[in-house]
Amino acid sequence: MGDRRSEPTRPQPTRWDAAGSGPPAPAPGARLEALFRDYGAKVYRLALRCGLDPDEAEDGVQEVFLKVQRRMDTFRGEAALSTWLYQVALHTLLDQRRRTLRHRRPLPLEPAEDGRGDLPVPAAEERPDEALVRSERRRLVREAMDRLPRYFREVLILRELEGMSYRDMARILALAQGTVESRLFRARERLAAELRRLEEIL
Amino acid sequence: MTTQQPCRAWRARLNAWFDGETSELDAVEVRAHLLRCAPCRAAVGRWSALRDELALLDAPPADDAALQRMAVRFEQALAREVRDVARALRVWKWAAALLLAAGIGIAAADRLVLPGQALASHPRDVEEGLRDLLQRPPAVPADEAPLPAADPPAPAARRAR
């Protein structure tokens, strides 16, 4: 534990801009298909990281790419296509998460979010009771995340789960890097406080 | 329970160091500061623990079956979208054509004098028009109009003469 505190583990950055900044394909349909091929899996994973369950995530991916198709004409090429796609995706998926939360019951009665089943699936070399504890802990963290304002959730998802640099985050969120940094600091402190509060309640 | 906040002066650098966004030189300075500052050490510990907790929310990559399913669904949705747009365009075209036809019809109806309407209105209108013309005083051009009569001289002027 002491080692981890002195040398923080860093999430691996996601290379979003690797494939999206090349020359555009000639036909819009082909371009869209290529976009889906390149980014479909990433958007799906982002949807899960935003808190959607697998079924909702599939719906979310579809909605994101349909939005991209409708707004393709408004893309002005000032940013990389991947950055623009990511903006649309984050916005759409967090909206969808908000909508699903409205129809869900509060934390103690909420079903486990582990995959499609009701019971947590143990990881390899993990005991069932450990899997249960991990699942409960995950629900708690998810609940704490859901209680944060959206702008805090955005930076935490992009940094801690997507592993993005401040520079990429600033581009996607259309903010100055200094703002990203300070927002991240406040988001962490707020999330820690929310977790403490939830632990006290439960 | 209150939490120890990191030093205000070091907050930004500490945060950047924690996220691996500092230069090597900055990192050395931050590490040196951490050795002697308990609140900053506590903050870093808190963020580390939080990072571990947030890792619980990470998701596995999509499997091939899910990707295939999404691709098929997306293609279907796209085709539906294209069909809907085409249908909407057709409706708009028809609506525009109808509006145009209605507009042309109204404009033509304004100018059109039907034979029955012309016969019914002709004798009386002409008769009244002629009577009106005959009763009107003849128009005199402005330069041939008689000048108004000059005012007689005032009595005082006449007395002075």
XYZ file of N, CA, C and O in Angstrom, chain A residues 95-180:
344
model
N -25.937 11.391 -21.212
C -27.380 11.685 -21.271
C -28.185 10.407 -21.068
O -29.181 10.385 -20.346
N -27.731 9.361 -21.750
C -28.457 8.090 -21.644
C -28.382 7.536 -20.216
O -29.368 7.019 -19.691
N -27.218 7.674 -19.613
C -27.069 7.229 -18.223
C -28.045 7.984 -17.317
O -28.675 7.416 -16.440
N -28.157 9.287 -17.551
C -29.075 10.093 -16.737
C -30.513 9.602 -16.915
O -31.260 9.470 -15.949
N -30.862 9.282 -18.168
C -32.229 8.811 -18.427
C -32.485 7.480 -17.736
O -33.542 7.259 -17.161
N -31.502 6.575 -17.796
C -31.722 5.263 -17.184
C -31.791 5.373 -15.660
O -32.526 4.632 -15.022
N -31.020 6.319 -15.120
C -31.033 6.477 -13.656
C -32.403 6.905 -13.145
O -32.791 6.561 -12.040
N -33.112 7.657 -13.959
C -34.435 8.119 -13.555
C -35.380 6.951 -13.303
O -36.292 7.031 -12.497
N -35.163 5.871 -14.062
C -36.086 4.729 -13.965
C -35.579 3.633 -13.036
O -36.173 2.579 -12.941
N -34.434 3.880 -12.405
C -33.906 2.841 -11.532
C -34.236 3.105 -10.076
O -34.427 4.245 -9.674
N -34.200 2.018 -9.306
C -34.455 2.171 -7.885
C -33.171 2.594 -7.189
O -32.084 2.399 -7.728
N -33.260 3.161 -5.979
C -32.046 3.607 -5.299
C -31.125 2.446 -4.933
O -31.495 1.279 -5.028
N -29.939 2.784 -4.469
C -28.843 1.838 -4.310
C -29.147 0.506 -3.615
O -28.872 -0.529 -4.183
N -29.728 0.492 -2.415
C -29.846 -0.798 -1.720
C -30.680 -1.829 -2.473
O -30.483 -3.016 -2.311
N -31.610 -1.385 -3.304
C -32.458 -2.323 -4.037
C -32.007 -2.528 -5.476
O -32.591 -3.304 -6.205
N -30.967 -1.822 -5.850
C -30.525 -1.892 -7.241
C -29.929 -3.272 -7.536
O -29.163 -3.801 -6.733
N -30.258 -3.882 -8.672
C -29.665 -5.164 -8.995
C -28.176 -5.017 -9.312
O -27.732 -3.946 -9.692
N -27.445 -6.088 -9.152
C -26.012 -6.037 -9.452
C -25.807 -5.703 -10.915
O -26.571 -6.131 -11.770
N -24.748 -4.936 -11.186
C -24.513 -4.500 -12.555
C -23.490 -5.378 -13.270
O -22.950 -5.002 -14.294
N -23.210 -6.516 -12.661
C -22.157 -7.342 -13.238
C -22.672 -8.087 -14.461
O -23.412 -9.066 -14.342
N -22.312 -7.630 -15.651
C -22.739 -8.305 -16.852
C -24.238 -8.325 -16.949
O -24.921 -7.414 -16.521
N -24.780 -9.418 -17.507
C -26.224 -9.494 -17.693
C -26.916 -10.236 -16.554
O -28.109 -10.213 -16.432
N -26.155 -10.944 -15.730
C -26.761 -11.744 -14.673
C -26.989 -10.940 -13.412
O -26.581 -9.797 -13.305
N -27.620 -11.575 -12.433
C -27.889 -10.911 -11.174
C -26.745 -11.082 -10.180
O -26.572 -10.291 -9.286
N -25.999 -12.161 -10.325
C -24.919 -12.418 -9.381
C -23.581 -12.037 -9.998
O -23.382 -12.171 -11.203
N -22.656 -11.522 -9.156
C -21.357 -11.146 -9.703
C -20.599 -12.366 -10.216
O -20.670 -13.445 -9.631
N -19.915 -12.180 -11.300
C -19.129 -13.275 -11.880
C -17.712 -13.170 -11.342
O -17.054 -12.149 -11.532
N -17.221 -14.223 -10.623
C -15.864 -14.119 -10.082
C -14.837 -14.077 -11.201
O -14.982 -14.798 -12.195
N -13.825 -13.242 -11.031
C -12.730 -13.227 -11.998
C -11.885 -14.475 -11.780
O -12.092 -15.212 -10.806
N -10.946 -14.706 -12.696
C -10.084 -15.885 -12.561
C -9.341 -15.816 -11.222
O -8.893 -14.746 -10.811
N -9.232 -16.919 -10.553
C -8.551 -17.054 -9.255
C -9.168 -16.150 -8.182
O -8.481 -15.655 -7.309
N -10.451 -15.922 -8.265
C -11.125 -15.110 -7.256
C -12.216 -15.944 -6.603
O -12.976 -16.628 -7.297
N -12.285 -15.859 -5.272
C -13.319 -16.622 -4.575
C -14.663 -15.920 -4.734
O -14.705 -14.697 -4.880
N -15.762 -16.693 -4.661
C -17.087 -16.065 -4.832
C -17.356 -14.951 -3.844
O -17.950 -13.940 -4.183
N -16.912 -15.135 -2.584
C -17.171 -14.074 -1.603
C -16.378 -12.814 -1.936
O -16.849 -11.690 -1.751
N -15.187 -13.017 -2.478
C -14.389 -11.856 -2.900
C -15.086 -11.139 -4.060
O -15.107 -9.908 -4.126
N -15.640 -11.958 -4.948
C -16.347 -11.376 -6.096
C -17.537 -10.549 -5.622
O -17.820 -9.474 -6.164
N -18.200 -11.075 -4.577
C -19.363 -10.366 -4.036
C -18.951 -9.029 -3.421
O -19.582 -7.995 -3.654
N -17.861 -9.069 -2.657
C -17.369 -7.840 -2.024
C -16.974 -6.834 -3.100
O -17.309 -5.644 -3.021
N -16.284 -7.329 -4.125
C -15.852 -6.439 -5.212
C -17.063 -5.824 -5.913
O -17.099 -4.635 -6.224
N -18.081 -6.665 -6.119
C -19.283 -6.183 -6.799
C -19.987 -5.105 -5.976
O -20.444 -4.088 -6.502
N -20.073 -5.358 -4.645
C -20.719 -4.372 -3.768
C -19.953 -3.064 -3.774
O -20.531 -1.976 -3.818
N -18.645 -3.217 -3.723
C -17.799 -2.027 -3.709
C -17.976 -1.233 -5.013
O -18.038 -0.016 -5.020
N -18.092 -1.963 -6.088
C -18.259 -1.314 -7.386
C -19.589 -0.546 -7.446
O -19.658 0.551 -7.970
N -20.606 -1.156 -6.898
C -21.910 -0.465 -6.880
C -21.837 0.817 -6.072
O -22.434 1.831 -6.426
N -21.075 0.733 -4.971
C -20.917 1.910 -4.123
C -20.191 3.032 -4.875
O -20.601 4.190 -4.843
N -19.120 2.651 -5.561
C -18.346 3.647 -6.308
C -19.204 4.223 -7.434
O -19.197 5.429 -7.685
N -19.971 3.354 -8.080
C -20.840 3.823 -9.166
C -21.877 4.807 -8.637
O -22.150 5.836 -9.233
N -22.431 4.454 -7.480
C -23.431 5.340 -6.871
C -22.812 6.696 -6.532
O -23.409 7.748 -6.783
N -21.597 6.632 -5.967
C -20.909 7.892 -5.630
C -20.654 8.711 -6.893
O -20.841 9.932 -6.897
N -20.264 8.032 -7.949
C -20.019 8.729 -9.228
C -21.304 9.388 -9.735
O -21.294 10.516 -10.217
N -22.399 8.636 -9.633
C -23.675 9.163 -10.140
C -24.141 10.393 -9.365
O -24.958 11.152 -9.846
N -23.634 10.526 -8.146
C -24.042 11.682 -7.342
C -23.210 12.921 -7.655
O -23.510 14.006 -7.165
N -22.156 12.754 -8.413
C -21.311 13.910 -8.761
C -21.958 14.720 -9.876
O -22.687 14.171 -10.696
N -21.673 16.009 -9.930
C -22.117 16.784 -11.093
C -21.461 16.221 -12.361
O -20.367 15.654 -12.295
N -22.146 16.437 -13.453
C -21.694 15.844 -14.712
C -20.259 16.251 -15.092
O -19.484 15.447 -15.584
N -19.917 17.526 -14.825
C -18.583 17.983 -15.244
C -17.470 17.316 -14.434
O -16.342 17.213 -14.910
N -17.782 16.846 -13.236
C -16.784 16.088 -12.478
C -16.686 14.660 -13.016
O -15.603 14.094 -13.117
N -17.854 14.098 -13.346
C -17.847 12.730 -13.881
C -17.062 12.663 -15.186
O -16.311 11.727 -15.419
N -17.263 13.677 -16.012
C -16.572 13.694 -17.311
C -15.059 13.596 -17.132
O -14.412 12.765 -17.768
N -14.502 14.447 -16.269
C -13.044 14.439 -16.130
C -12.552 13.140 -15.495
O -11.498 12.619 -15.886
N -13.328 12.608 -14.569
C -12.885 11.361 -13.924
C -12.921 10.195 -14.905
O -12.007 9.359 -14.928
N -13.959 10.146 -15.718
C -14.047 9.058 -16.701
C -12.903 9.172 -17.711
O -12.218 8.195 -18.016
N -12.706 10.375 -18.214
C -11.675 10.547 -19.236
C -10.282 10.260 -18.690
O -9.460 9.650 -19.356
N -10.028 10.707 -17.458
C -8.677 10.545 -16.916
C -8.473 9.142 -16.330
O -7.547 8.444 -16.679
N -9.363 8.759 -15.444
C -9.121 7.538 -14.671
C -9.507 6.269 -15.418
O -8.936 5.222 -15.172
N -10.481 6.355 -16.303
C -10.907 5.138 -16.992
C -10.411 5.100 -18.437
O -10.034 4.053 -18.939
N -10.410 6.238 -19.099
C -9.912 6.270 -20.477
C -8.407 6.534 -20.519
O -7.779 6.330 -21.553
N -7.854 7.008 -19.417
C -6.410 7.239 -19.343
C -5.921 8.342 -20.263
O -4.821 8.262 -20.810
N -6.714 9.360 -20.450
C -6.327 10.440 -21.375
C -5.393 11.447 -20.713
O -5.417 11.629 -19.503
N -4.626 12.113 -21.569
C -3.749 13.184 -21.076
C -4.576 14.444 -20.859
O -5.692 14.565 -21.386
N -4.028 15.382 -20.099
C -4.730 16.657 -19.879
C -5.006 17.343 -21.220
O -6.028 17.999 -21.391
N -4.054 17.205 -22.137
C -4.181 17.894 -23.429
C -5.390 17.374 -24.203
O -6.203 18.139 -24.717
N -5.502 16.039 -24.282
C -6.644 15.444 -24.998
C -7.959 15.777 -24.307
O -8.972 16.048 -24.954
N -7.919 15.750 -22.975
C -9.144 16.077 -22.231
C -9.560 17.518 -22.497
O -10.747 17.810 -22.672
N -8.566 18.396 -22.527
C -8.878 19.813 -22.772
C -9.521 19.980 -24.142
O -10.466 20.753 -24.302
N -9.038 19.238 -25.122
C -9.611 19.328 -26.472
C -11.045 18.819 -26.489
O -11.939 19.443 -27.057
N -11.243 17.671 -25.877
C -12.578 17.057 -25.926
C -13.603 17.879 -25.142
O -14.724 18.061 -25.584
N -13.180 18.399 -24.007
C -14.125 19.142 -23.170
C -14.141 20.630 -23.504
O -14.895 21.388 -22.891
N -13.304 21.025 -24.474
C -13.207 22.439 -24.875
C -12.899 23.330 -23.669
O -13.595 24.317 -23.418
N -11.880 22.924 -22.920
C -11.475 23.681 -21.738
C -9.977 23.964 -21.813
O -9.259 23.312 -22.573
N -9.525 24.912 -20.983
C -8.081 25.133 -20.863
C -7.493 23.993 -20.026
O -8.191 23.428 -19.180
N -6.220 23.698 -20.263
C -5.596 22.594 -19.517
C -5.604 22.851 -18.017
O -5.788 21.939 -17.219
N -5.406 24.119 -17.640
C -5.418 24.468 -16.219
C -6.777 24.181 -15.597
O -6.873 23.729 -14.452
N -7.819 24.417 -16.374
C -9.176 24.155 -15.867
C -9.385 22.660 -15.680
O -9.981 22.221 -14.697
N -8.873 21.884 -16.643
C -8.993 20.424 -16.538
C -8.316 19.954 -15.253
O -8.877 19.157 -14.479
